[in-house]
PDB file of C-alpha atoms in Angstrom:
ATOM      1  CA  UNK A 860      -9.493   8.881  -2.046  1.00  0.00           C
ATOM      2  CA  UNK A 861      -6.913  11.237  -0.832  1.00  0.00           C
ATOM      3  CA  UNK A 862      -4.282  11.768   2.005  1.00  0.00           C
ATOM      4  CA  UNK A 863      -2.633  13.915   4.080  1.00  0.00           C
ATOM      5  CA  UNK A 864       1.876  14.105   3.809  1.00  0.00           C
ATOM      6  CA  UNK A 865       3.029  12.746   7.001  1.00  0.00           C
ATOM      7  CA  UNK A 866       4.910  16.201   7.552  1.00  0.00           C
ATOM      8  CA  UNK A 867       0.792  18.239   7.080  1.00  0.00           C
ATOM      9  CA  UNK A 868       2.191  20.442   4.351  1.00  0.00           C
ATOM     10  CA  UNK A 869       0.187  18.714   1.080  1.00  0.00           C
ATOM     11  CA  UNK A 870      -3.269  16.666   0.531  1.00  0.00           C
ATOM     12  CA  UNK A 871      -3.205  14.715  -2.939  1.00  0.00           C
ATOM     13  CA  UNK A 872      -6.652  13.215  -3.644  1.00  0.00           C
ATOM     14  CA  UNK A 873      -7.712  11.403  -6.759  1.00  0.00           C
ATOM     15  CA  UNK A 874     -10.413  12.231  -9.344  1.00  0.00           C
ATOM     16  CA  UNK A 875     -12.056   9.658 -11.048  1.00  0.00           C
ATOM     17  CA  UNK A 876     -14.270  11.290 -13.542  1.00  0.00           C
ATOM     18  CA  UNK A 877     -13.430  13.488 -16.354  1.00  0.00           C
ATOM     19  CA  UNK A 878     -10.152  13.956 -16.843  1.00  0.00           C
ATOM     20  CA  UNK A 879      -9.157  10.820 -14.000  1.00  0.00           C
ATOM     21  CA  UNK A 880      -5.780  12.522 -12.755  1.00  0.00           C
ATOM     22  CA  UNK A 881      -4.497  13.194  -9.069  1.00  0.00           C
ATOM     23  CA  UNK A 882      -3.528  16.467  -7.620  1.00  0.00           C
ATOM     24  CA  UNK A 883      -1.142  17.812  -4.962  1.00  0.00           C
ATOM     25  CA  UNK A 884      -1.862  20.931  -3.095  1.00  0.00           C
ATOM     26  CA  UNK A 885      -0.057  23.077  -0.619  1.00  0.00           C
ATOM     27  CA  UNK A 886      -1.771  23.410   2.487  1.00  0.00           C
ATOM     28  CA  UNK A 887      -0.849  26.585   3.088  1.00  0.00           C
ATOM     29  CA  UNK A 888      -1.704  28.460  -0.274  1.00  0.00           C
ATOM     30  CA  UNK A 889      -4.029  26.311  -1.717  1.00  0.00           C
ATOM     31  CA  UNK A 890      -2.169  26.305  -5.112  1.00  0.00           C
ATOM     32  CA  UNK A 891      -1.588  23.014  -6.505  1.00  0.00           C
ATOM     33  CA  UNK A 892       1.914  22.189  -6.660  1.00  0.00           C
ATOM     34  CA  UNK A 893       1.628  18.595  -8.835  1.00  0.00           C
ATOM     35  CA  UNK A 894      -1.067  16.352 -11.124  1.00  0.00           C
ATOM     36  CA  UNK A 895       0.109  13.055 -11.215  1.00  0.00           C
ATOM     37  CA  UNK A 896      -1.750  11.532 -14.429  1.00  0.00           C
ATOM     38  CA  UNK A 897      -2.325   8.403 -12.171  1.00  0.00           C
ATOM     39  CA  UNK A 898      -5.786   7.387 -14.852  1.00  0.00           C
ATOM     40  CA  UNK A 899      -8.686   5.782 -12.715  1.00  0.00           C
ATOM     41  CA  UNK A 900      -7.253   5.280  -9.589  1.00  0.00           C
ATOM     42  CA  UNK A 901      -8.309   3.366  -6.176  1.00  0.00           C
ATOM     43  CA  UNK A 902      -6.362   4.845  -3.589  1.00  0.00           C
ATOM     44  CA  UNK A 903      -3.559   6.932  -2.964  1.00  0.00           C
ATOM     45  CA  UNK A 904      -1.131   7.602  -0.387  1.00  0.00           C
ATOM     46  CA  UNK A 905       2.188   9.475   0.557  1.00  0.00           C
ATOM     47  CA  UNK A 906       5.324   7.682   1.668  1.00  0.00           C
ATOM     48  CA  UNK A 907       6.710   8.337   5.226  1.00  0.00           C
ATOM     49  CA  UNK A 908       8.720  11.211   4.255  1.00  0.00           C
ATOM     50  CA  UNK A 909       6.273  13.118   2.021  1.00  0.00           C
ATOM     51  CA  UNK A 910       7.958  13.058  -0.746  1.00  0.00           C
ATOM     52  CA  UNK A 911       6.620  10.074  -2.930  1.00  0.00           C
ATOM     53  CA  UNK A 912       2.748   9.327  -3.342  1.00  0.00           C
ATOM     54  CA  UNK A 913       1.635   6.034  -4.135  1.00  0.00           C
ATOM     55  CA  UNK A 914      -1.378   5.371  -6.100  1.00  0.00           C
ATOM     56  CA  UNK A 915      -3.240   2.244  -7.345  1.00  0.00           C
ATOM     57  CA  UNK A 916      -5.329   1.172 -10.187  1.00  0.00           C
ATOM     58  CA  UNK A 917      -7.531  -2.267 -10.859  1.00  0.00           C
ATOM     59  CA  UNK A 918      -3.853  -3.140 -12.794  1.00  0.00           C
ATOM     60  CA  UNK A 919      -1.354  -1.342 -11.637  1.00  0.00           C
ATOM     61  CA  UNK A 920       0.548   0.011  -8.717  1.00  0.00           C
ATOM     62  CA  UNK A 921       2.539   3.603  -9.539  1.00  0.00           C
ATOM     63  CA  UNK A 922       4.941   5.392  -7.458  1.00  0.00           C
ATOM     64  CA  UNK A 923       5.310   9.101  -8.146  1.00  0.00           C
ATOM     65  CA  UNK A 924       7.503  11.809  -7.280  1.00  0.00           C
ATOM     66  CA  UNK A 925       5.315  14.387  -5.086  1.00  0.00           C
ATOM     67  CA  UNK A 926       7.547  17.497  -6.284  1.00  0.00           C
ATOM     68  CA  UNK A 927       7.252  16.338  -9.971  1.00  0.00           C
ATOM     69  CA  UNK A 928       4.850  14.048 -10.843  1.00  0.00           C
ATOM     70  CA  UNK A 929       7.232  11.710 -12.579  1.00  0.00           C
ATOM     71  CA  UNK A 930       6.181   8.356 -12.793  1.00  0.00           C
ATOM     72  CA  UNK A 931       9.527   6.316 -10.659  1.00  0.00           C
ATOM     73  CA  UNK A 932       8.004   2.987 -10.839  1.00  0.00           C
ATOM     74  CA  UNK A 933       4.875   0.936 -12.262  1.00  0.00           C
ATOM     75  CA  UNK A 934       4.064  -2.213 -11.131  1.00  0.00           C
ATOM     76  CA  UNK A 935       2.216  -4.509 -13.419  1.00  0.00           C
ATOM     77  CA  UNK A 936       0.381  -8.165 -12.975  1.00  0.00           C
ATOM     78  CA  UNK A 937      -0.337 -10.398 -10.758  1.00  0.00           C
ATOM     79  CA  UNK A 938      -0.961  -9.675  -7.403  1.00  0.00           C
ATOM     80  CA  UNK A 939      -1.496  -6.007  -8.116  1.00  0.00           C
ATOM     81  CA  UNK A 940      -5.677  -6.037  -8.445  1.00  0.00           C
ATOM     82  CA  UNK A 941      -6.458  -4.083  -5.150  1.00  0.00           C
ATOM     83  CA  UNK A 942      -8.581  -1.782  -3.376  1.00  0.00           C
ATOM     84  CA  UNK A 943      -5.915  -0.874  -0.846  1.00  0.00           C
ATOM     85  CA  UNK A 944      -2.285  -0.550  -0.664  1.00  0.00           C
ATOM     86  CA  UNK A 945       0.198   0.124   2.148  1.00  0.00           C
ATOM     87  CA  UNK A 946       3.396   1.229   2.679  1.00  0.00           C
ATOM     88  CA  UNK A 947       5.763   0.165   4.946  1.00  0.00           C
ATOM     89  CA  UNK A 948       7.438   2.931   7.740  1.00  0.00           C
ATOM     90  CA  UNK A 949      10.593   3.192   5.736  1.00  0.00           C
ATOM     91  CA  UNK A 950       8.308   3.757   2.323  1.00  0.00           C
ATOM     92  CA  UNK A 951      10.092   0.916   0.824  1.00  0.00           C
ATOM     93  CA  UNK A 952       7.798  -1.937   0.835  1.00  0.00           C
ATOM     94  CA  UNK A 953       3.964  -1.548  -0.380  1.00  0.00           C
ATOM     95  CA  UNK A 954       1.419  -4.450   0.340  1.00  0.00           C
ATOM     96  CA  UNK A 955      -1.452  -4.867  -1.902  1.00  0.00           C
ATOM     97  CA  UNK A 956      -3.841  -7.852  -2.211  1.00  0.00           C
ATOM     98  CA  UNK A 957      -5.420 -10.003  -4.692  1.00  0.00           C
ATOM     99  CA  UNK A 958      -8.239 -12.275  -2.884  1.00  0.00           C
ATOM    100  CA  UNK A 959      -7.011 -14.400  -0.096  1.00  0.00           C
ATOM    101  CA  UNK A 960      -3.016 -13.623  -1.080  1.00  0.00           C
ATOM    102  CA  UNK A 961      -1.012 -10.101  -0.080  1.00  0.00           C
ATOM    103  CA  UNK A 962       2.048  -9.254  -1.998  1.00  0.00           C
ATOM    104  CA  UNK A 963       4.944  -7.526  -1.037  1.00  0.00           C
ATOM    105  CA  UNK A 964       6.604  -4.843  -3.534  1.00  0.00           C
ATOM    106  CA  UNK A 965      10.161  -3.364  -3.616  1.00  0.00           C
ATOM    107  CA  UNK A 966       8.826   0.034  -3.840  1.00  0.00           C
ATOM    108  CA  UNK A 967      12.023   1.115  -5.779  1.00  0.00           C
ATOM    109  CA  UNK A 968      12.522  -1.557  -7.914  1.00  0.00           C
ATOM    110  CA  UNK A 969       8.854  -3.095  -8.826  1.00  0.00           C
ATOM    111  CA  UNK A 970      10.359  -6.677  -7.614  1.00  0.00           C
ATOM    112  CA  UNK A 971       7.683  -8.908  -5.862  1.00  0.00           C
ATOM    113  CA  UNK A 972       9.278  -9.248  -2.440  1.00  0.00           C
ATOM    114  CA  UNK A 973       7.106 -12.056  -0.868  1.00  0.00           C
ATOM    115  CA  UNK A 974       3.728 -13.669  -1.649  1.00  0.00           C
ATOM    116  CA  UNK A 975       2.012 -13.866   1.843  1.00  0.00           C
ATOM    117  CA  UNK A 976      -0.312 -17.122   1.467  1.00  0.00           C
ATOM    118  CA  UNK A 977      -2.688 -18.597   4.091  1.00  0.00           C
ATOM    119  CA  UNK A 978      -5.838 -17.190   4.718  1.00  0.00           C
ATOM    120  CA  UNK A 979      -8.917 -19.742   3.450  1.00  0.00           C
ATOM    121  CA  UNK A 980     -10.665 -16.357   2.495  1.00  0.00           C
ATOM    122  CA  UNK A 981     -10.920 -12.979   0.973  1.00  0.00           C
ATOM    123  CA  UNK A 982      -8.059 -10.885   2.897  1.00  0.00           C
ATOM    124  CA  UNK A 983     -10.106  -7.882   4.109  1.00  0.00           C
ATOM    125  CA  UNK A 984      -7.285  -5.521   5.330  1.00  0.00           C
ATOM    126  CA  UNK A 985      -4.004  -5.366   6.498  1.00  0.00           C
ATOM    127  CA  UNK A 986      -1.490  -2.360   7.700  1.00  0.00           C
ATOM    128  CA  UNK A 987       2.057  -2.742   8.985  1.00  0.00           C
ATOM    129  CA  UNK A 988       3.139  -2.092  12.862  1.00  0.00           C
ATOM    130  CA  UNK A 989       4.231   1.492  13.159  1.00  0.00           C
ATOM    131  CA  UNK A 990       7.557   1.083  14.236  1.00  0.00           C
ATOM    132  CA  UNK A 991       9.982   4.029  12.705  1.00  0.00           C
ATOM    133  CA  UNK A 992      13.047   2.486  12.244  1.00  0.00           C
ATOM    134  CA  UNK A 993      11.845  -0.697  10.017  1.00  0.00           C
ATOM    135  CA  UNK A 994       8.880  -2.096   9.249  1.00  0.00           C
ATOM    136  CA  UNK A 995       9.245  -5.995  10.506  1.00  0.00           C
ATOM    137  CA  UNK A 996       5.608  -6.870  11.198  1.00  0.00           C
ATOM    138  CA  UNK A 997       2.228  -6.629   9.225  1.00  0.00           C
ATOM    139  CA  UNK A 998      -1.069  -7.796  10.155  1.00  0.00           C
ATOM    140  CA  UNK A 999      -3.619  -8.894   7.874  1.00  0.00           C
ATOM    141  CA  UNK A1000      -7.216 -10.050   8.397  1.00  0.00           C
ATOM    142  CA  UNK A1001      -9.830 -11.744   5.926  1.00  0.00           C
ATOM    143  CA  UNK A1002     -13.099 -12.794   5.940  1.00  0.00           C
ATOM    144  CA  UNK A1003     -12.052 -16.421   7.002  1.00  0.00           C
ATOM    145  CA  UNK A1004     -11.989 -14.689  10.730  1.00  0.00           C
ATOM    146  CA  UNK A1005      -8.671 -14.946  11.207  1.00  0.00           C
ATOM    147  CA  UNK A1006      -5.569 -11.841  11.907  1.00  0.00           C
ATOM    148  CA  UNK A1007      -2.237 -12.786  10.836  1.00  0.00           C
ATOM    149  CA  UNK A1008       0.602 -11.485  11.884  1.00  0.00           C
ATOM    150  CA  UNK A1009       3.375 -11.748   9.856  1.00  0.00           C
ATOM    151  CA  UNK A1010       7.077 -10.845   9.679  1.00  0.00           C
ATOM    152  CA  UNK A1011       9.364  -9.781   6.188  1.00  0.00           C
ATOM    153  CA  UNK A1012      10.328 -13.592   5.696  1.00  0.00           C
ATOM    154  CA  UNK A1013       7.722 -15.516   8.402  1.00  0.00           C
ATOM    155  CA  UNK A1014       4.095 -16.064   9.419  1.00  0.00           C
ATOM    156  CA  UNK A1015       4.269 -15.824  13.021  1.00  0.00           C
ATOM    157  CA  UNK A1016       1.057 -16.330  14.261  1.00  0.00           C
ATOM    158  CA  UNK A1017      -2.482 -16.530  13.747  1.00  0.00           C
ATOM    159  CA  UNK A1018      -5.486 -15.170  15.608  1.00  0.00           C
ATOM    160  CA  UNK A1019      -8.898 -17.023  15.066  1.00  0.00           C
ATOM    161  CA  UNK A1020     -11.837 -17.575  17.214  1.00  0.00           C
ATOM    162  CA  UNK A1021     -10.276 -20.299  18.951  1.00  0.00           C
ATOM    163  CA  UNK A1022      -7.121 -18.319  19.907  1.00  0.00           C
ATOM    164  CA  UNK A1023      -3.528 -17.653  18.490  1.00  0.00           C
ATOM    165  CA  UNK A1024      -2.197 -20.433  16.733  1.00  0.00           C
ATOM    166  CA  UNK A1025       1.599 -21.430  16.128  1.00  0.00           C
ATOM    167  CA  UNK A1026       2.210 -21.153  12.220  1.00  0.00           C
ATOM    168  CA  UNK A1027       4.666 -22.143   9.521  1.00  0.00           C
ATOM    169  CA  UNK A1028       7.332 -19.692   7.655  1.00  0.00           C
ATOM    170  CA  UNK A1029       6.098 -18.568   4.388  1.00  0.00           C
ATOM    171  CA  UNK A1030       6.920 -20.073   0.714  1.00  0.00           C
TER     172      UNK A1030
END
């Protein structure tokens, strides 16, 4: 994997073989400026202001400082076996899922936010709406056919092949 800083000045992309560490480079020069020893990674992605990159393992969720490499937070256990993470607008919440549940992560803090339940099947992605000034809404989908929608504290609604559905607030 790799991505782009929201401001275009670095890349980081992962490496999986050999030595299994991530690398920053400036876009400009070419030189990279960071290796992140983020181990056999699936995915990695900056935060909203470039300056913390997010990457994820079978295990574990890491957040890293992009200028330094240092490790800020590990997140460990259930609910972080993933292929994908997001991040919310802010870069203060990151969703990953395990099966048919997303979790939500303090991104600062490692705390489990919210365990979004409800779909009857494998959750197959989800991102959050791109609002700037908070993130309030994320959509998920899964391979029970259905979209949620879904606030910081509340399932709002559900899309399925029979239409949107009311729904019930989450545990």
């Amino acid at each position: 994997g790799m991505s782009f800083s929201p401001d275009g000045k670095f890349i980081a992309a992962l490496f999986t073989f050999g030595e299994r560490k991530s690398r920053i480079w400036d876009v400009k020069t070419g030189e990279i400026t960071t290796t992140l020893d983020s181990g056999l990674a699936n995915g990695i992605l900056f935060s909203p202001k470039s300056s913390k990159v997010v990457t994820w393992t079978r295990d574990s969720i890491s957040v890293w400082l992009a200028a330094t490499g240092q490790c800020l937070q590990r997140i460990e256990g259930r609910g972080v076996i993933s292929h994908r993470c997001v991040l919310s607008s802010t870069g203060d919440v990151i969703v990953s899922n395990s099966d048919e549940v997303c979790y939500m992560w303090d991104a600062n803090t490692g705390r489990c936010i919210s365990v979004l339940k409800g779909h009857r099947g494998h959750v197959t992605d989800f991102a959050f709406s791109p609002a700037q000034s908070s993130a309030t809404t994320l959509v998920t989908t899964s391979n029970d056919s259905t979209c949620r929608i879904w606030d910081i504290g509340f399932r709002l609604e559900e899309w399925g092949k029979e239409g949107k559905r009311d729904c019930f607030p989450v545990d």
